[in-house]
Coordinates of N, CA, C and O in Angstrom, one line a residue:
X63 N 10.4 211.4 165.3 CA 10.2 211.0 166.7 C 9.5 212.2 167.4 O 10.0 213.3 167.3
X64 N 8.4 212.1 168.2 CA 7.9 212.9 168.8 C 8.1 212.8 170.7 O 7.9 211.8 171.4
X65 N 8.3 213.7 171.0 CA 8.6 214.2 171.9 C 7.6 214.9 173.5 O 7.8 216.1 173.7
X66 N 6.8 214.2 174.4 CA 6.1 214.8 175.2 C 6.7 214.6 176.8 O 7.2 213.6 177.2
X67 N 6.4 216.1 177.5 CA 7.6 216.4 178.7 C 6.5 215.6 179.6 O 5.3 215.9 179.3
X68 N 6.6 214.7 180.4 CA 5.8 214.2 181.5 C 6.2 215.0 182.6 O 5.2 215.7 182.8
X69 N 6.9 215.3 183.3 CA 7.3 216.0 184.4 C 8.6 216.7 183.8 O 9.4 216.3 183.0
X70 N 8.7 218.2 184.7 CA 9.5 219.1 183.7 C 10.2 218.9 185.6 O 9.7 218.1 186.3
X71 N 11.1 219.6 185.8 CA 12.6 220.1 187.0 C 11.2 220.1 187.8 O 10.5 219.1 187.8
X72 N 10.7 221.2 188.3 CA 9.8 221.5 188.9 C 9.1 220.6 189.7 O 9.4 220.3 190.8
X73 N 8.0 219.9 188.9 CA 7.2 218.3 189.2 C 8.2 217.4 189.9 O 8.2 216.8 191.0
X74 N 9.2 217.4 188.6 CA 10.2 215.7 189.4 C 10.5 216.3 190.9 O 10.4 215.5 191.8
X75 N 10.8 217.4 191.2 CA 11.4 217.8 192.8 C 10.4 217.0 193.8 O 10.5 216.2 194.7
X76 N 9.2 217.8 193.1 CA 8.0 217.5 194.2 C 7.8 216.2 194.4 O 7.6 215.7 195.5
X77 N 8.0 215.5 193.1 CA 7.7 214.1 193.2 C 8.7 213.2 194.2 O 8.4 212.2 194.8
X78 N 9.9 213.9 194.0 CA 11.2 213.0 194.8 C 10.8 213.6 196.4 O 11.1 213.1 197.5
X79 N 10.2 214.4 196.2 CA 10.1 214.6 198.3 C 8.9 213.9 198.1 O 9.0 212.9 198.7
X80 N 7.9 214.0 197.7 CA 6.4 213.0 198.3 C 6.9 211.8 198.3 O 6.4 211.1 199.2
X81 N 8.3 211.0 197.3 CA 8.4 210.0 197.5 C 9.2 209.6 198.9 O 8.8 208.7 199.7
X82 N 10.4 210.6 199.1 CA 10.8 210.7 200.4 C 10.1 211.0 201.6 O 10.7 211.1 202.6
X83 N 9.2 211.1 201.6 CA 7.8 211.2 202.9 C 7.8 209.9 203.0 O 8.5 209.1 203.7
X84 N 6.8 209.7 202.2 CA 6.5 208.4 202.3 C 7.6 207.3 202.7 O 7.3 206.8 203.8
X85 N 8.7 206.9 202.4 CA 9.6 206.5 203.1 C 9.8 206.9 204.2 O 10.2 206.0 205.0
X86 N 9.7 208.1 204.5 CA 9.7 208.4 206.1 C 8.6 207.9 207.0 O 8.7 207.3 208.0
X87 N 7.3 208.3 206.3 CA 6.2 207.7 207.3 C 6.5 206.3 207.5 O 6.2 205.8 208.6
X88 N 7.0 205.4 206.6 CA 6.8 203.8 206.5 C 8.3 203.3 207.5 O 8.3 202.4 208.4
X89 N 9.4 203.9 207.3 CA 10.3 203.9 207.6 C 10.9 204.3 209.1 O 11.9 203.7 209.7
X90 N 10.3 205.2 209.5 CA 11.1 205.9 210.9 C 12.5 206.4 210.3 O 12.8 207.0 209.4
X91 N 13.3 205.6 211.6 CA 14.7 206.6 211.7 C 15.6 205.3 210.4 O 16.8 205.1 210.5
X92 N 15.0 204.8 209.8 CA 15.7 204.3 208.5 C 17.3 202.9 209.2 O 18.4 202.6 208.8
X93 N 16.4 202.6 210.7 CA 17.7 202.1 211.4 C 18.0 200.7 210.8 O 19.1 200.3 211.0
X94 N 16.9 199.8 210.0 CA 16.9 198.7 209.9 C 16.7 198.7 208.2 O 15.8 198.0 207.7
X95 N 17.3 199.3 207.6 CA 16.7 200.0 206.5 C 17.9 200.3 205.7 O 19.0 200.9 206.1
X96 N 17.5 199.7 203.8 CA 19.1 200.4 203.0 C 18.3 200.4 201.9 O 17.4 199.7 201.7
X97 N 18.9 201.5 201.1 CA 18.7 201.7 199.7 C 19.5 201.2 198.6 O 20.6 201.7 198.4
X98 N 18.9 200.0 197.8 CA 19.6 199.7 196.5 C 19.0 200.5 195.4 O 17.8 200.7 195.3
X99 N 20.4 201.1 194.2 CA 19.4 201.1 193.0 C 20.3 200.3 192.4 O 21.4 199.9 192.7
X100 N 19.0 199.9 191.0 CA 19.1 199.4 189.9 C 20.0 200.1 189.1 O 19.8 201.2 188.8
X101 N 21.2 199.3 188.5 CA 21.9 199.9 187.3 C 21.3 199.1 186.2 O 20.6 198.0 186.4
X102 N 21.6 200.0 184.8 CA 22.7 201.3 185.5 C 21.4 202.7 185.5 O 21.9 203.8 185.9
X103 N 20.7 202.7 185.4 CA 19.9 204.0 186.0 C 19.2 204.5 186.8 O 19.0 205.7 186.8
X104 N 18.5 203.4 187.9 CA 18.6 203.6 188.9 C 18.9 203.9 190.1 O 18.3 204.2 191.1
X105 N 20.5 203.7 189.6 CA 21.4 204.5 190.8 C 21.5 206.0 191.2 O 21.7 206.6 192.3
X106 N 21.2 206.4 189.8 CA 21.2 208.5 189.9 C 19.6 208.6 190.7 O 19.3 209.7 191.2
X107 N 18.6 207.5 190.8 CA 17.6 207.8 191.6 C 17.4 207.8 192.8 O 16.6 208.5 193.4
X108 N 18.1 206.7 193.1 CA 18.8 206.6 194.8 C 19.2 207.2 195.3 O 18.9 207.5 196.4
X109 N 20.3 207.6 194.3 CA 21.6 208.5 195.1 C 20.5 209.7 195.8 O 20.4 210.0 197.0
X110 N 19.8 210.3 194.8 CA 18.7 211.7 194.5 C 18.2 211.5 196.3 O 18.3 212.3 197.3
X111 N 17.6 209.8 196.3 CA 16.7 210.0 197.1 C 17.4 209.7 198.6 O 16.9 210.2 199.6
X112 N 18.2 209.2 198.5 CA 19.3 208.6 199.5 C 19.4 209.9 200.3 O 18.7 210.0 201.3
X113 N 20.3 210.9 199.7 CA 21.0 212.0 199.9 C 19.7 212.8 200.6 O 19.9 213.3 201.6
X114 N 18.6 212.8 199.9 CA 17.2 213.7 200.7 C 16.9 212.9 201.9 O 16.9 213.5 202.9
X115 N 16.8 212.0 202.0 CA 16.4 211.2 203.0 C 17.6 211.5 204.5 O 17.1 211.8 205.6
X116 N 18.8 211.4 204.4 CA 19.7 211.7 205.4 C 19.9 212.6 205.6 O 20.2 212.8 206.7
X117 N 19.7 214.1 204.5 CA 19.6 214.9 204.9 C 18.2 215.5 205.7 O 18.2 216.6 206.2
X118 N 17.2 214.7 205.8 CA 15.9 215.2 206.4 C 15.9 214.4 208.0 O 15.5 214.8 209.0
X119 N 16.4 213.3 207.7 CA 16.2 212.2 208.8 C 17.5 212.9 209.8 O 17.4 212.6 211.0
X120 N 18.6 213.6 209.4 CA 19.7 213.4 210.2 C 20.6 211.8 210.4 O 21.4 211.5 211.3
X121 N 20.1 211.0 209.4 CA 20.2 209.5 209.6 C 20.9 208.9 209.0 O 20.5 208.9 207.8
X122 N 22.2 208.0 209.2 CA 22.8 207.7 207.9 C 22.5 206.1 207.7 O 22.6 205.1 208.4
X123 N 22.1 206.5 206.0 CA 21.4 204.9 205.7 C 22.0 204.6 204.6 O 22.4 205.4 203.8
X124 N 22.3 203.3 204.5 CA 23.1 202.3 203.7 C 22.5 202.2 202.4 O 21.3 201.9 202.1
X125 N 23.3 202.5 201.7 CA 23.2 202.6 199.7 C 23.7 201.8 199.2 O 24.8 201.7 199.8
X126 N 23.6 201.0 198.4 CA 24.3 200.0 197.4 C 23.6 200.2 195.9 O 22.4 200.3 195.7
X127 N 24.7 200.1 195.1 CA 23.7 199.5 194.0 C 24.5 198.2 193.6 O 25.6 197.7 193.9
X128 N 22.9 197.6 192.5 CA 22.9 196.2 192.0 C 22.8 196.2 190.7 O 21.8 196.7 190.1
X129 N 24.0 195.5 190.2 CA 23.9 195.2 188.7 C 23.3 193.3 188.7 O 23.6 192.3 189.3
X130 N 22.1 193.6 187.6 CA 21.5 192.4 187.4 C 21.7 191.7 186.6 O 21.2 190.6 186.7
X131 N 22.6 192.0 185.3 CA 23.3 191.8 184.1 C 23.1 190.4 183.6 O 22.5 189.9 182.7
X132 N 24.0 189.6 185.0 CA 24.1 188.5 184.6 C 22.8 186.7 185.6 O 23.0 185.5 185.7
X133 N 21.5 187.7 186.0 CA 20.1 187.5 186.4 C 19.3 187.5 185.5 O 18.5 186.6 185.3
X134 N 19.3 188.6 184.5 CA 18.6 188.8 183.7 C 18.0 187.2 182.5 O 18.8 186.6 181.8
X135 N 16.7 186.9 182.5 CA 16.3 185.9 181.8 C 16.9 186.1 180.3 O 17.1 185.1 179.7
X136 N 17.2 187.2 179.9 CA 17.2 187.4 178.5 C 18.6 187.7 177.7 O 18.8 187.9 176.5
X137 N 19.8 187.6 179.3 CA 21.0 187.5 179.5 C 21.7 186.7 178.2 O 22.5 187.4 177.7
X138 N 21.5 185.2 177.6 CA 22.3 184.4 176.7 C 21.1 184.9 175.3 O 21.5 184.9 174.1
X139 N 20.0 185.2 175.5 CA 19.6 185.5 173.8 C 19.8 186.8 173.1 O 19.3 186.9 172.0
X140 N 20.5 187.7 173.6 CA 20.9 189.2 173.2 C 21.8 188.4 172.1 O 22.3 187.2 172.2
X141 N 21.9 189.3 171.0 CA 23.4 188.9 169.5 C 24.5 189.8 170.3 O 25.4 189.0 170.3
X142 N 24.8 190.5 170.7 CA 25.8 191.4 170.8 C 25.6 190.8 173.0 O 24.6 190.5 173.7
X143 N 27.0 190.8 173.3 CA 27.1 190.9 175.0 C 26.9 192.2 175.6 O 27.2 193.3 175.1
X144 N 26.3 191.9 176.7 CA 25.2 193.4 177.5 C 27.1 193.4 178.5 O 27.7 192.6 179.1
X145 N 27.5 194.7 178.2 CA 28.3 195.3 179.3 C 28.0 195.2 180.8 O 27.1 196.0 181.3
X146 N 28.7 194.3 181.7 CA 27.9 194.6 183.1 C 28.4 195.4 184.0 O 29.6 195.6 184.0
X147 N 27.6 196.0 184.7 CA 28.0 197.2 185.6 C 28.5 196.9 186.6 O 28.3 195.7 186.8
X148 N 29.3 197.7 187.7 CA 29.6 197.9 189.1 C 28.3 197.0 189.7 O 27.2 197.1 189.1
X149 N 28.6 196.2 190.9 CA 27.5 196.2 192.2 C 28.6 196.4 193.1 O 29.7 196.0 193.3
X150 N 27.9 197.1 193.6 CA 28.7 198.2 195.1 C 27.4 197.9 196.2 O 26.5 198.7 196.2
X151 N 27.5 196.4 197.3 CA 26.8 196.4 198.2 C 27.6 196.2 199.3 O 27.8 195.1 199.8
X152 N 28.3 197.4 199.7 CA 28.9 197.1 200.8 C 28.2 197.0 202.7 O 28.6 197.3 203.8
X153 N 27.2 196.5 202.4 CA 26.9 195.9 204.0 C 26.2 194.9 203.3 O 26.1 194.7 202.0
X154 N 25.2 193.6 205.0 CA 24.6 192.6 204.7 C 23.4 193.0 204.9 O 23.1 193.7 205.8
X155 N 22.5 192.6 203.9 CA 21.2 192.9 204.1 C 20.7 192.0 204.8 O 19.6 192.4 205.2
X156 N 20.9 190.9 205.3 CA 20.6 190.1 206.2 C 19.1 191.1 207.0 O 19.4 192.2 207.5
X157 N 17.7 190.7 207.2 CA 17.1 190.8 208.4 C 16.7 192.2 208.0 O 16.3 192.9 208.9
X158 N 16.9 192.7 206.7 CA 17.0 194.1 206.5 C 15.6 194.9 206.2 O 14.7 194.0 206.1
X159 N 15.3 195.6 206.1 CA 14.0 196.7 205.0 C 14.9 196.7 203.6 O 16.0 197.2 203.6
X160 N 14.3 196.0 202.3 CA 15.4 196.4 201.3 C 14.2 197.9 200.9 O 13.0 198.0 201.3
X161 N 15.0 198.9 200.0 CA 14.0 199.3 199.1 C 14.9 199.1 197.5 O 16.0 199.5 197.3
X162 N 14.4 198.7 197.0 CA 15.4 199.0 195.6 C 14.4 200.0 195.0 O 13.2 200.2 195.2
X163 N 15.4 200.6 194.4 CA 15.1 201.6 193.4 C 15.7 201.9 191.8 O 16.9 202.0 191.6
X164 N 14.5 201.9 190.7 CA 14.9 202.0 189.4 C 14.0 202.9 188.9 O 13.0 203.2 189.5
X165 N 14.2 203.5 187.8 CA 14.0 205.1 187.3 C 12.7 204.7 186.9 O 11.8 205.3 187.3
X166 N 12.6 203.8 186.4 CA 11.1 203.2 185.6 C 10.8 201.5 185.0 O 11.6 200.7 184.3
X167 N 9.6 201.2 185.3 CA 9.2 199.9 185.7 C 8.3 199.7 184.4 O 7.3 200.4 184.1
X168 N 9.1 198.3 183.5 CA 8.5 198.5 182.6 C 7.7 196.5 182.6 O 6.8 195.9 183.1
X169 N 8.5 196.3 182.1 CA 8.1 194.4 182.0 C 8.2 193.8 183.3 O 7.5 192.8 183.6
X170 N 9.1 194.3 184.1 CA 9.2 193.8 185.2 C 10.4 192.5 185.8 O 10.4 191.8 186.8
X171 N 11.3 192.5 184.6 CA 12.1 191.7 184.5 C 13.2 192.2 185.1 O 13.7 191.2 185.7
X172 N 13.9 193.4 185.3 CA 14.6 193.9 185.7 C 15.1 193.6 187.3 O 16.1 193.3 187.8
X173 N 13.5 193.9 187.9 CA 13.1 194.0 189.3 C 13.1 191.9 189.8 O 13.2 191.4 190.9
X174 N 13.1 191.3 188.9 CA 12.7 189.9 189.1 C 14.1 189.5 189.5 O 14.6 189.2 190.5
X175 N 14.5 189.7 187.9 CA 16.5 189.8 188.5 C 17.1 190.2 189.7 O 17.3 189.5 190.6
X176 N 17.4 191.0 189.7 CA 17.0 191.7 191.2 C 17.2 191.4 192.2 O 18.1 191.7 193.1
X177 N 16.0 190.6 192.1 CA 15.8 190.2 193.9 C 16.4 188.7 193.6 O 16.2 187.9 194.6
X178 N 17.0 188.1 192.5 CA 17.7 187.2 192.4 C 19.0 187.6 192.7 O 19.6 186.8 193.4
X179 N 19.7 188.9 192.2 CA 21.0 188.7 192.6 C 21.1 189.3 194.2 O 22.0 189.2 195.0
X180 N 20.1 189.9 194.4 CA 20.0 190.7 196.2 C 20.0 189.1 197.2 O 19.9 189.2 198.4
X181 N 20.1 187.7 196.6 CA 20.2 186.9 197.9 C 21.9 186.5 198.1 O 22.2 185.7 199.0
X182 N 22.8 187.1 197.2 CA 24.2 187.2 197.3 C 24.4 187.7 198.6 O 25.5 187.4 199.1
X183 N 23.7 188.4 199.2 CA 24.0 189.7 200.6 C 23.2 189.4 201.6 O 23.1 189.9 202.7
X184 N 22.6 188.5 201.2 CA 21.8 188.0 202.4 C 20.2 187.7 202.3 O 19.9 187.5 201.1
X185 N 19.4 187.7 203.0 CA 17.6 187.0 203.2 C 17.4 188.2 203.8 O 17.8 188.3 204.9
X186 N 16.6 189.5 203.0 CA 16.1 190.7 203.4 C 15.0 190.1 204.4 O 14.5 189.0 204.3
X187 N 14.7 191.2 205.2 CA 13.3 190.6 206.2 C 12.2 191.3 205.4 O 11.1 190.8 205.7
X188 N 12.0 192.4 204.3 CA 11.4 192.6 203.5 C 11.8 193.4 202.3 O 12.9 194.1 202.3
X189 N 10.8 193.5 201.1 CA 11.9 194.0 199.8 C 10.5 194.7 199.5 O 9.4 194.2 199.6
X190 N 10.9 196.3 199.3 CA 10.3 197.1 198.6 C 10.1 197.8 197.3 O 11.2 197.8 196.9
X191 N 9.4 198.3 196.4 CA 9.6 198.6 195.3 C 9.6 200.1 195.3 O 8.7 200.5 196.1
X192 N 10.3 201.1 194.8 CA 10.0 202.5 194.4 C 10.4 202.5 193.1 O 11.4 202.0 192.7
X193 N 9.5 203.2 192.4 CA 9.8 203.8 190.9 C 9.6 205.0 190.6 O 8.6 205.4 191.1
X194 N 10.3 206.0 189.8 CA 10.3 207.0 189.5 C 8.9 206.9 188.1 O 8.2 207.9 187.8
X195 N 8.7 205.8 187.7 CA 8.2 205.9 186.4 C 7.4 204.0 186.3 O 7.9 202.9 186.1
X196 N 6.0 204.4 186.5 CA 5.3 203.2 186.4 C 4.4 203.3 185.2 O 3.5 204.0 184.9
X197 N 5.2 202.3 184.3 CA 4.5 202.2 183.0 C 3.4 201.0 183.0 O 3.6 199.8 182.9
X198 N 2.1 201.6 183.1 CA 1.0 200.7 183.2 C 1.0 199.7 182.0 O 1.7 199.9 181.0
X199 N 0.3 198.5 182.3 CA -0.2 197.7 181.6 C 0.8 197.5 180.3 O 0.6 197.7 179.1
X200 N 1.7 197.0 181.0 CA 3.2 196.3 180.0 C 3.9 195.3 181.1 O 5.1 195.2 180.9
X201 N 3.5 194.7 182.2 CA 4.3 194.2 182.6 C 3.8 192.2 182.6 O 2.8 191.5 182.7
X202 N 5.6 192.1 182.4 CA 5.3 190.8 181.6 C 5.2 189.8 182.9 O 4.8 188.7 182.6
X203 N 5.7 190.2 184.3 CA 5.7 189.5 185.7 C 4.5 190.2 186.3 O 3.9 191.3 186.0
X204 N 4.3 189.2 187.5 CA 2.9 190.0 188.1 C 4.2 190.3 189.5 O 4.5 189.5 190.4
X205 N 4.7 191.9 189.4 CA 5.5 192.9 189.9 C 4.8 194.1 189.8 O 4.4 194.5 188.8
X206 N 4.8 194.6 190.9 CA 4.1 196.5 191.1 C 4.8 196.8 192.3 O 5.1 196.0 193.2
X207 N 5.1 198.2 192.2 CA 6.0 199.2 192.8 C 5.3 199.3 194.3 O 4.1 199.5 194.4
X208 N 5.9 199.3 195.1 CA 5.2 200.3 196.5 C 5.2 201.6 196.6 O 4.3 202.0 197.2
X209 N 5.8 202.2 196.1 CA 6.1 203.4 195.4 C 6.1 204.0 194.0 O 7.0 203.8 193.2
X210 N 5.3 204.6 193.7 CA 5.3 205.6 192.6 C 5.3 206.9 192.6 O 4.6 207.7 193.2
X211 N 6.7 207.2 191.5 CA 6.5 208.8 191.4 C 5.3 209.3 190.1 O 4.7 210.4 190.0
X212 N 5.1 208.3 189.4 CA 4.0 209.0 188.5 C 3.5 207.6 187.3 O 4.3 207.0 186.6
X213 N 2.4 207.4 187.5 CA 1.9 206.2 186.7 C 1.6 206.7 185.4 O 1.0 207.7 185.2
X214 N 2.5 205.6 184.2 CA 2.1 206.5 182.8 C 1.8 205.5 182.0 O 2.4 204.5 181.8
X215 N 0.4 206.0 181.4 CA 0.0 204.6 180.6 C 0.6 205.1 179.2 O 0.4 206.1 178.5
X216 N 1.3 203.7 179.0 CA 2.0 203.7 177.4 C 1.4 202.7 176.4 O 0.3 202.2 176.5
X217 N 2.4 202.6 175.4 CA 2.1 201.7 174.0 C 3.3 201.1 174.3 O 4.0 201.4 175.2
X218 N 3.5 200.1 173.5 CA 4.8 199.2 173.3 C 5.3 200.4 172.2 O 6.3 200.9 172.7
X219 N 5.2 200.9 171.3 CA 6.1 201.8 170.9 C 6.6 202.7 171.2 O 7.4 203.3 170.4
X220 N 6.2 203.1 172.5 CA 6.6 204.4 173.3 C 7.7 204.0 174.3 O 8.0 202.9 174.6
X221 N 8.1 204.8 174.7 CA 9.5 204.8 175.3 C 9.3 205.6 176.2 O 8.6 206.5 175.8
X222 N 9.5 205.7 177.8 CA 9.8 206.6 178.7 C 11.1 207.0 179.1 O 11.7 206.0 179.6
X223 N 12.0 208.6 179.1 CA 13.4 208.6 178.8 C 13.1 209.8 180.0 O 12.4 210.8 180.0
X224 N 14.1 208.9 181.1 CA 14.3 210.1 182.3 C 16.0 210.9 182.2 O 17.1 210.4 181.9
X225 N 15.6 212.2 182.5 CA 16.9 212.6 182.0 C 16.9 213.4 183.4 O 16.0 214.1 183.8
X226 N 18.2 212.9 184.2 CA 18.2 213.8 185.1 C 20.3 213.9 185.0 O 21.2 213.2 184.6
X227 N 20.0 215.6 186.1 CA 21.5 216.0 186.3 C 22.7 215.8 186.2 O 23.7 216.2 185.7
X228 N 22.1 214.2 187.3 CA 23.4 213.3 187.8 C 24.1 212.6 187.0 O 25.2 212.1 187.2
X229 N 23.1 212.5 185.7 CA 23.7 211.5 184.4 C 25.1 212.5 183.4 O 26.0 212.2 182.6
X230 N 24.6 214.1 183.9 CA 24.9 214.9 183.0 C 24.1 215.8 182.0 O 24.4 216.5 181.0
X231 N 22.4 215.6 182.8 CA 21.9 216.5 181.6 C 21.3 217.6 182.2 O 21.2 217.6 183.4
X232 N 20.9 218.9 181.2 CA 21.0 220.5 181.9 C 19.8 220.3 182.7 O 19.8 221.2 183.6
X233 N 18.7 219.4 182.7 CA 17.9 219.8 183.9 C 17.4 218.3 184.2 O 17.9 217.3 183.6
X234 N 16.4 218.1 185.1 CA 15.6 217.1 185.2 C 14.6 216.8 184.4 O 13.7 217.7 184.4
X235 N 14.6 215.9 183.7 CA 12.9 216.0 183.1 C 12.8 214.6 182.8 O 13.8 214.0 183.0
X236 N 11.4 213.8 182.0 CA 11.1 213.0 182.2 C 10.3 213.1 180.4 O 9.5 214.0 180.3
X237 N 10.4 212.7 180.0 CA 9.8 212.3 178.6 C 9.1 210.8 178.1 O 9.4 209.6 178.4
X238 N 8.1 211.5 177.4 CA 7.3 209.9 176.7 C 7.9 210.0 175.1 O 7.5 210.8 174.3
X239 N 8.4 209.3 174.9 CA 9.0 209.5 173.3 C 7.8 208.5 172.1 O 7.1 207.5 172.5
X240 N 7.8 208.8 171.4 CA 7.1 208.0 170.3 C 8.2 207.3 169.5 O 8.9 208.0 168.8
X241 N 8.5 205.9 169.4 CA 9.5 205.6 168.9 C 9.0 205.5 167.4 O 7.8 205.3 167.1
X242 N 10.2 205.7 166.2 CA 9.9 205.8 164.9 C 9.5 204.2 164.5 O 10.2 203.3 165.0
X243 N 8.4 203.9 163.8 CA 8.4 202.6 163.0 C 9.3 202.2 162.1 O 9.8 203.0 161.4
X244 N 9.7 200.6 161.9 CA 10.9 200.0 160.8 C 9.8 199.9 159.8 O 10.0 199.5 158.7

């Protein structure tokens, strides 16, 4: 298995405040405005960005995350049952700015679910995309990010593996893996 660093601690910082700008410029004082992430990995991206954002804005804006588990198209053809996660959306998005947020955007199925289980909470007045990780030219929905932290063109054998803090790992970084052939 081969191993290449796409963004090392350093990069990912920069990339998490340009992404946080930009939410500011688009956003203002974040009054009409909440952040979902995607589990389960998503959420340590949110949190990341959430936490910068209130701390910059002085503003306190509404976090949830969303488990899509049981949205997902591919939900009854797995052999083994997918574990479903926490959804923690404690307000209504009713009339809202959604942004969801997930670590990386691959087929686009994730994001489709999604915005199927986000009408449980209400009729957003609009739904945004941020990704930490836009994997070109693999997506099986016609879905693209409003947000990118870094566009990475892959293979179907390749893998993009974000490792940050919050999960438990010694630094941030961001890897393209070569997966081994059967």
């Amino acid at each position: 298995m081969q191993k290449k660093l796409i963004l090392d601690t350093h990069l990912l910082n920069i990339t998490v405040n340009r992404l946080c700008q930009q939410l500011i410029e688009n956003h203002g004082n974040f009054e009409d405005t909440a952040i979902i992430g995607l589990q389960p990995k998503g959420i340590y991206l949110a949190e990341m960005i959430h936490d910068k954002l209130e701390k910059d804005t002085g503003t306190k804006i509404d976090l949830g995350y969303l488990d899509t588990t049981f949205f997902r198209d591919d939900f009854r053809r797995r052999d083994t049952p997918v574990k479903a996660n926490a959804t923690k959306v404690p307000f209504i998005i009713e009339n809202k700015n959604v942004v969801l947020i997930d670590d990386v955007l691959y087929t686009g199925r994730s994001v489709r679910a999604a915005m199927d289980a986000m009408i449980a909470f209400g009729r957003p007045k609009k739904v945004e995309l941020l990704v930490l990780v836009n994997r070109k030219y693999s997506r099986q929905l016609p879905i693209e990010p409003d947000y990118i932290g870094k566009d990475v063109n892959t293979m179907d054998f390749q893998k993009v593996l974000v490792e940050l803090e919050a999960q438990g790992f010694k630094d941030n970084k961001i890897w393209l893996i070569n997966k081994e052939s059967k």
